[in-house]
DNA sequence: TTGTAAGCGTTATCAC
DNA sequence: GTGATAACGCTTACAA
């Protein structure tokens, strides 16, 4: 008899707990201290201090029914007094959710820093998640394969509640992966044609392209060049197609080269675009780094901007108004889109359907780098 | 008697588990599915499949002694076959560590995107953490107070194993907070004089300042201006003091204005610096955005760069070679410093001492925006 | 070497 | 409304 009842008692939290706190000493205590948290105020401490059970405390602290207002108030007060905060791991384990959204970045560091898009997006995303007590779990992948490995790991370990997929490529392996695990909510930032049915927030590139081309067309430009990002990137491809269409529609000649977002890439592509005869009178770049580099080299070659050549960039950043002439851009509220992405992700976590949502639309921000097409076009 | 023995059996994991898997149906199952993970392969499943106990499995999977090589091999194989991965929350709860490093960013989104420093640092940090199966938990704070709230929360909830503190200000409240909780490892990125004894990785600004000033001095510049970042930022202050000293040492006139890292700020400060008589013949900017804006406005004012005025920037980015003339900068391996920060943080997590470590040193990257001081100086 | 079960700090179910 | 306790999935002390 004794061993059984002993065990039963030992099984009770309160006893176990107080036993650990006072009886044992040495190794275990040391470990606990090493582990990190000093302030191990648990729900049991709160329960004891407020003279109720741990479940009552849990209900009270989570604003759930099941306790009287009187006890709720008391528990809340005691918890605050003790400085209690729920242990994240325990909560995650019990609730089977983590309050974390996962993002994997697979681009090279210097590229990431050169592109304002990602940082602004993350800032918006983070700020919105913040409002809902969610965090962002961030990983930097080394290559595409690694990216899939990380996602698989997150899915299997349950380390995040949902995933944000960025920079999708055509036939992206991540789409296949997420379709294998429909229970893991994921939002893809890409054109719906690339997402394989996954919930999507799409950027309104088509509209923007039409707007940009007709803006230049209205200025008299009849030959437009473009320096796009890497061809493997979904949005490069989408924009390219849209440009072809819009140009054809307006009877504008259009030529596109792809580069790697770097100054060097922008310079090379610009030189090549300007070496054909007749040359384009306007060039649109997929990012501001290439636009600036392109504008710079064009000036070095003797072109006046925008007298001889108009320059436009895609996506705005401080850089666009730090250079002279200031760059005309197709800009959009990227931070806002980050907020929206967060809202969509939280919806997905709640089991709601999302389907296809839109990013904030692009708007033309006309500045000094664009102007009427030159009357005549001579080469340099 | 019956109830007691019943309970005892129910307490056993294996029984509980199999009961849940087959007996019950409906609500509970549904909840489990809702929660997220489909592939709930647990350590018990692996144990059952390989015919050993759960502890043997745990030892095997964690490469710990306590199992024979034979069983270890078998367990590993079975686990792999079943696609088992440890549940993050459970592991965190049991081990009292999370395999996560926390970073709070408190800057405005547009500023973050304008400064390559942060993204490169995070990229390096993330890549190194990656090697050690650590993740980065990222939060975006809205204001300084919020930042402290988040840190407090992380400390109390045990959501991270260590903290990286960036952009420290003078008398930063975070330093006081972390000194209250010495059990939470934290690394500050700042000058040791600002860290209040916290482990530090410092940037070698002093050296760099000396190098920059003597470089310009060697070119014949005797009046140097500087456009620094916000005065509240620790590194602005540190650099300012260093500049004063280095300039005094070499008998160079030095004048510093502080701006907010934006193009507008850079333009205003540049105008003011150039409006005094005699004007400086070289200006050093704390970031590339302001440097570019400053260079641009100076050219608009009729100054030739570098003929009349030399321009230097602090920290390198793609932008510095995207603009013409390319910007001379004091650059450093920021990604590398991120890696180093991660290593230091992991040391701290392991209970090792760190003290004061160094970032990668700055190097002068001489490009086209600097040159000999002009013979005579007239105003525009 | 192996298995048993306590323990991590929550949540949620179930009697009372 | 309240308290007891099973459950979450893992690690690890201890018994066998």
mmCIF file of C-alpha atoms in Angstrom, chain A residues 1 4 7-8 11 33-40 83 85-90 92-93 95-97 100 105 109-114 116 118-120 122-124 126-127 130-131 133-142 146 150 153-159 180-184 261-263 267 288-289 292-294 296-297 299-300 316-319 321-324 326 335, chain B residues 1 4 7-8 11 33 35-40 83 85-90 92-93 95-97 100 105 109-114 116 118-120 122-123 126-127 130-131 133-142 146 150 153-159 180-184 261-263 267 288-289 292-294 296-297 299-300 316-319 321-324 326 335 350-351:
data_model
loop_
_atom_site.group_PDB
_atom_site.id
_atom_site.type_symbol
_atom_site.label_atom_id
_atom_site.label_comp_id
_atom_site.label_asym_id
_atom_site.label_seq_id
_atom_site.Cartn_x
_atom_site.Cartn_y
_atom_site.Cartn_z
ATOM 1 C CA UNK A 1 0.000 0.000 0.000
ATOM 2 C CA UNK A 4 1.232 3.299 -4.197
ATOM 3 C CA UNK A 7 3.479 7.716 -5.705
ATOM 4 C CA UNK A 8 0.108 9.233 -5.995
ATOM 5 C CA UNK A 11 2.432 12.772 -8.741
ATOM 6 C CA UNK A 33 20.052 28.168 -12.757
ATOM 7 C CA UNK A 34 22.363 27.493 -15.647
ATOM 8 C CA UNK A 35 19.442 27.031 -17.945
ATOM 9 C CA UNK A 36 18.541 30.635 -17.891
ATOM 10 C CA UNK A 37 15.491 31.893 -16.103
ATOM 11 C CA UNK A 38 15.846 33.146 -12.607
ATOM 12 C CA UNK A 39 12.336 34.419 -12.295
ATOM 13 C CA UNK A 40 10.697 31.081 -12.609
ATOM 14 C CA UNK A 83 5.738 39.294 -12.317
ATOM 15 C CA UNK A 85 4.570 35.591 -17.547
ATOM 16 C CA UNK A 86 3.582 32.384 -19.298
ATOM 17 C CA UNK A 87 6.471 30.160 -20.247
ATOM 18 C CA UNK A 88 6.599 30.143 -23.998
ATOM 19 C CA UNK A 89 7.628 26.560 -24.467
ATOM 20 C CA UNK A 90 5.027 25.211 -22.076
ATOM 21 C CA UNK A 92 3.399 26.172 -27.123
ATOM 22 C CA UNK A 93 3.414 22.567 -26.082
ATOM 23 C CA UNK A 95 -1.683 24.744 -27.064
ATOM 24 C CA UNK A 96 0.111 23.192 -29.997
ATOM 25 C CA UNK A 97 0.833 26.592 -31.391
ATOM 26 C CA UNK A 100 5.504 32.535 -34.432
ATOM 27 C CA UNK A 105 15.476 34.254 -46.755
ATOM 28 C CA UNK A 109 23.420 39.186 -47.919
ATOM 29 C CA UNK A 110 24.627 42.027 -50.069
ATOM 30 C CA UNK A 111 21.688 41.666 -52.368
ATOM 31 C CA UNK A 112 19.300 41.682 -49.472
ATOM 32 C CA UNK A 113 20.787 44.854 -48.175
ATOM 33 C CA UNK A 114 20.687 46.442 -51.598
ATOM 34 C CA UNK A 116 14.861 47.846 -49.822
ATOM 35 C CA UNK A 118 12.734 42.813 -48.114
ATOM 36 C CA UNK A 119 13.613 44.929 -45.132
ATOM 37 C CA UNK A 120 10.532 47.077 -45.526
ATOM 38 C CA UNK A 122 9.794 42.456 -42.836
ATOM 39 C CA UNK A 123 9.386 45.682 -40.925
ATOM 40 C CA UNK A 124 5.716 45.889 -41.825
ATOM 41 C CA UNK A 126 6.925 42.435 -37.859
ATOM 42 C CA UNK A 127 5.101 45.526 -36.721
ATOM 43 C CA UNK A 130 3.736 42.646 -32.844
ATOM 44 C CA UNK A 131 0.172 43.854 -32.347
ATOM 45 C CA UNK A 133 1.804 39.065 -29.826
ATOM 46 C CA UNK A 134 3.336 37.121 -32.640
ATOM 47 C CA UNK A 135 7.014 36.990 -33.459
ATOM 48 C CA UNK A 136 8.928 36.341 -36.589
ATOM 49 C CA UNK A 137 11.258 33.402 -36.774
ATOM 50 C CA UNK A 138 13.882 34.145 -39.352
ATOM 51 C CA UNK A 139 16.341 31.869 -41.078
ATOM 52 C CA UNK A 140 18.894 32.557 -43.719
ATOM 53 C CA UNK A 141 19.195 29.700 -46.129
ATOM 54 C CA UNK A 142 22.283 28.902 -48.087
ATOM 55 C CA UNK A 146 18.668 24.421 -47.824
ATOM 56 C CA UNK A 150 14.495 24.443 -43.230
ATOM 57 C CA UNK A 153 12.160 21.071 -40.395
ATOM 58 C CA UNK A 154 9.776 23.773 -39.266
ATOM 59 C CA UNK A 155 6.826 21.761 -40.397
ATOM 60 C CA UNK A 156 7.986 18.646 -38.606
ATOM 61 C CA UNK A 157 9.107 20.330 -35.419
ATOM 62 C CA UNK A 158 6.088 22.574 -35.222
ATOM 63 C CA UNK A 159 8.308 25.557 -34.634
ATOM 64 C CA UNK A 180 2.111 18.037 -49.272
ATOM 65 C CA UNK A 181 1.415 19.557 -45.886
ATOM 66 C CA UNK A 182 -1.873 21.372 -46.246
ATOM 67 C CA UNK A 183 -2.149 21.615 -42.479
ATOM 68 C CA UNK A 184 0.714 24.107 -42.387
ATOM 69 C CA UNK A 261 20.427 43.492 -59.384
ATOM 70 C CA UNK A 262 24.026 44.651 -58.915
ATOM 71 C CA UNK A 263 25.577 47.919 -60.147
ATOM 72 C CA UNK A 267 25.913 49.009 -66.095
ATOM 73 C CA UNK A 288 17.031 51.162 -57.728
ATOM 74 C CA UNK A 289 20.619 49.952 -57.566
ATOM 75 C CA UNK A 292 21.283 54.397 -60.415
ATOM 76 C CA UNK A 293 24.182 52.547 -61.927
ATOM 77 C CA UNK A 294 22.510 52.720 -65.321
ATOM 78 C CA UNK A 296 25.419 56.959 -63.924
ATOM 79 C CA UNK A 297 26.981 55.119 -66.823
ATOM 80 C CA UNK A 299 25.785 60.143 -68.097
ATOM 81 C CA UNK A 300 29.391 59.050 -68.306
ATOM 82 C CA UNK A 316 11.189 53.368 -54.220
ATOM 83 C CA UNK A 317 13.811 53.888 -51.572
ATOM 84 C CA UNK A 318 15.698 56.718 -49.981
ATOM 85 C CA UNK A 319 18.302 56.272 -52.665
ATOM 86 C CA UNK A 321 15.817 60.899 -53.840
ATOM 87 C CA UNK A 322 19.438 60.909 -52.770
ATOM 88 C CA UNK A 323 20.706 60.911 -56.327
ATOM 89 C CA UNK A 324 20.456 63.773 -58.803
ATOM 90 C CA UNK A 326 15.890 62.212 -58.415
ATOM 91 C CA UNK A 335 5.560 48.362 -45.324
ATOM 92 C CA UNK B 1 -8.499 0.022 -4.549
ATOM 93 C CA UNK B 4 -6.193 3.923 -7.479
ATOM 94 C CA UNK B 7 -5.240 5.877 -12.184
ATOM 95 C CA UNK B 8 -1.795 4.486 -11.964
ATOM 96 C CA UNK B 11 -0.690 7.679 -15.732
ATOM 97 C CA UNK B 33 -5.723 18.034 -36.504
ATOM 98 C CA UNK B 35 -3.699 22.431 -34.203
ATOM 99 C CA UNK B 36 -1.340 21.987 -37.042
ATOM 100 C CA UNK B 37 0.912 19.009 -37.306
ATOM 101 C CA UNK B 38 -0.294 16.039 -39.214
ATOM 102 C CA UNK B 39 2.890 14.079 -38.954
ATOM 103 C CA UNK B 40 2.815 13.784 -35.227
ATOM 104 C CA UNK B 83 10.334 11.099 -40.565
ATOM 105 C CA UNK B 85 11.758 15.328 -35.835
ATOM 106 C CA UNK B 86 11.781 16.563 -32.248
ATOM 107 C CA UNK B 87 8.917 18.792 -31.292
ATOM 108 C CA UNK B 88 10.405 22.183 -30.666
ATOM 109 C CA UNK B 89 8.189 23.196 -27.801
ATOM 110 C CA UNK B 90 8.612 19.941 -25.949
ATOM 111 C CA UNK B 92 12.483 23.643 -25.247
ATOM 112 C CA UNK B 93 10.363 22.873 -22.219
ATOM 113 C CA UNK B 95 15.785 21.381 -21.834
ATOM 114 C CA UNK B 96 14.881 24.856 -20.693
ATOM 115 C CA UNK B 97 16.458 26.290 -23.781
ATOM 116 C CA UNK B 100 16.761 30.889 -30.489
ATOM 117 C CA UNK B 105 14.834 46.323 -34.028
ATOM 118 C CA UNK B 109 11.291 50.772 -41.546
ATOM 119 C CA UNK B 110 12.527 53.146 -44.192
ATOM 120 C CA UNK B 111 15.636 53.864 -42.245
ATOM 121 C CA UNK B 112 16.321 50.201 -41.777
ATOM 122 C CA UNK B 113 16.031 49.608 -45.460
ATOM 123 C CA UNK B 114 18.273 52.562 -46.211
ATOM 124 C CA UNK B 116 22.750 48.294 -45.342
ATOM 125 C CA UNK B 118 21.436 45.986 -40.279
ATOM 126 C CA UNK B 119 20.456 43.645 -43.051
ATOM 127 C CA UNK B 120 24.019 42.521 -43.613
ATOM 128 C CA UNK B 122 21.380 39.958 -39.655
ATOM 129 C CA UNK B 123 22.361 37.955 -42.686
ATOM 130 C CA UNK B 126 21.550 34.217 -39.308
ATOM 131 C CA UNK B 127 23.922 32.273 -41.499
ATOM 132 C CA UNK B 130 22.068 28.313 -39.047
ATOM 133 C CA UNK B 131 25.219 26.199 -38.732
ATOM 134 C CA UNK B 133 20.703 24.888 -35.586
ATOM 135 C CA UNK B 134 19.798 28.144 -33.997
ATOM 136 C CA UNK B 135 17.178 30.542 -35.265
ATOM 137 C CA UNK B 136 16.696 34.224 -34.941
ATOM 138 C CA UNK B 137 13.608 35.544 -33.260
ATOM 139 C CA UNK B 138 12.957 39.002 -34.562
ATOM 140 C CA UNK B 139 10.703 41.729 -33.274
ATOM 141 C CA UNK B 140 10.105 45.217 -34.478
ATOM 142 C CA UNK B 141 9.570 47.609 -31.644
ATOM 143 C CA UNK B 142 7.621 50.790 -31.878
ATOM 144 C CA UNK B 146 8.324 49.060 -26.427
ATOM 145 C CA UNK B 150 9.690 43.091 -25.492
ATOM 146 C CA UNK B 153 8.807 39.636 -22.032
ATOM 147 C CA UNK B 154 11.433 37.449 -23.639
ATOM 148 C CA UNK B 155 13.323 37.200 -20.398
ATOM 149 C CA UNK B 156 10.238 36.241 -18.426
ATOM 150 C CA UNK B 157 8.774 33.848 -20.962
ATOM 151 C CA UNK B 158 12.087 32.226 -21.735
ATOM 152 C CA UNK B 159 11.460 32.606 -25.422
ATOM 153 C CA UNK B 180 19.062 43.120 -13.563
ATOM 154 C CA UNK B 181 18.876 39.727 -15.219
ATOM 155 C CA UNK B 182 22.452 38.490 -15.405
ATOM 156 C CA UNK B 183 21.184 34.987 -16.167
ATOM 157 C CA UNK B 184 20.041 36.118 -19.605
ATOM 158 C CA UNK B 261 20.369 59.468 -42.097
ATOM 159 C CA UNK B 262 17.870 60.652 -44.725
ATOM 160 C CA UNK B 263 18.644 62.333 -48.055
ATOM 161 C CA UNK B 267 21.342 67.747 -48.134
ATOM 162 C CA UNK B 288 25.822 56.175 -47.823
ATOM 163 C CA UNK B 289 22.391 57.724 -48.264
ATOM 164 C CA UNK B 292 25.069 60.390 -52.009
ATOM 165 C CA UNK B 293 22.592 63.120 -51.289
ATOM 166 C CA UNK B 294 25.384 65.387 -50.161
ATOM 167 C CA UNK B 296 24.437 65.291 -55.397
ATOM 168 C CA UNK B 297 23.585 68.657 -53.906
ATOM 169 C CA UNK B 299 27.338 69.069 -57.665
ATOM 170 C CA UNK B 300 24.082 70.924 -58.142
ATOM 171 C CA UNK B 316 29.988 50.348 -47.949
ATOM 172 C CA UNK B 317 27.046 49.158 -49.988
ATOM 173 C CA UNK B 318 26.162 48.486 -53.576
ATOM 174 C CA UNK B 319 25.032 52.063 -53.790
ATOM 175 C CA UNK B 321 29.577 51.836 -56.658
ATOM 176 C CA UNK B 322 26.283 52.527 -58.361
ATOM 177 C CA UNK B 323 26.760 56.258 -58.284
ATOM 178 C CA UNK B 324 29.295 58.241 -60.301
ATOM 179 C CA UNK B 326 32.018 55.893 -57.064
ATOM 180 C CA UNK B 335 28.423 40.053 -42.712
ATOM 181 C CA UNK B 350 27.243 27.950 -23.180
ATOM 182 C CA UNK B 351 28.157 29.927 -20.116
#
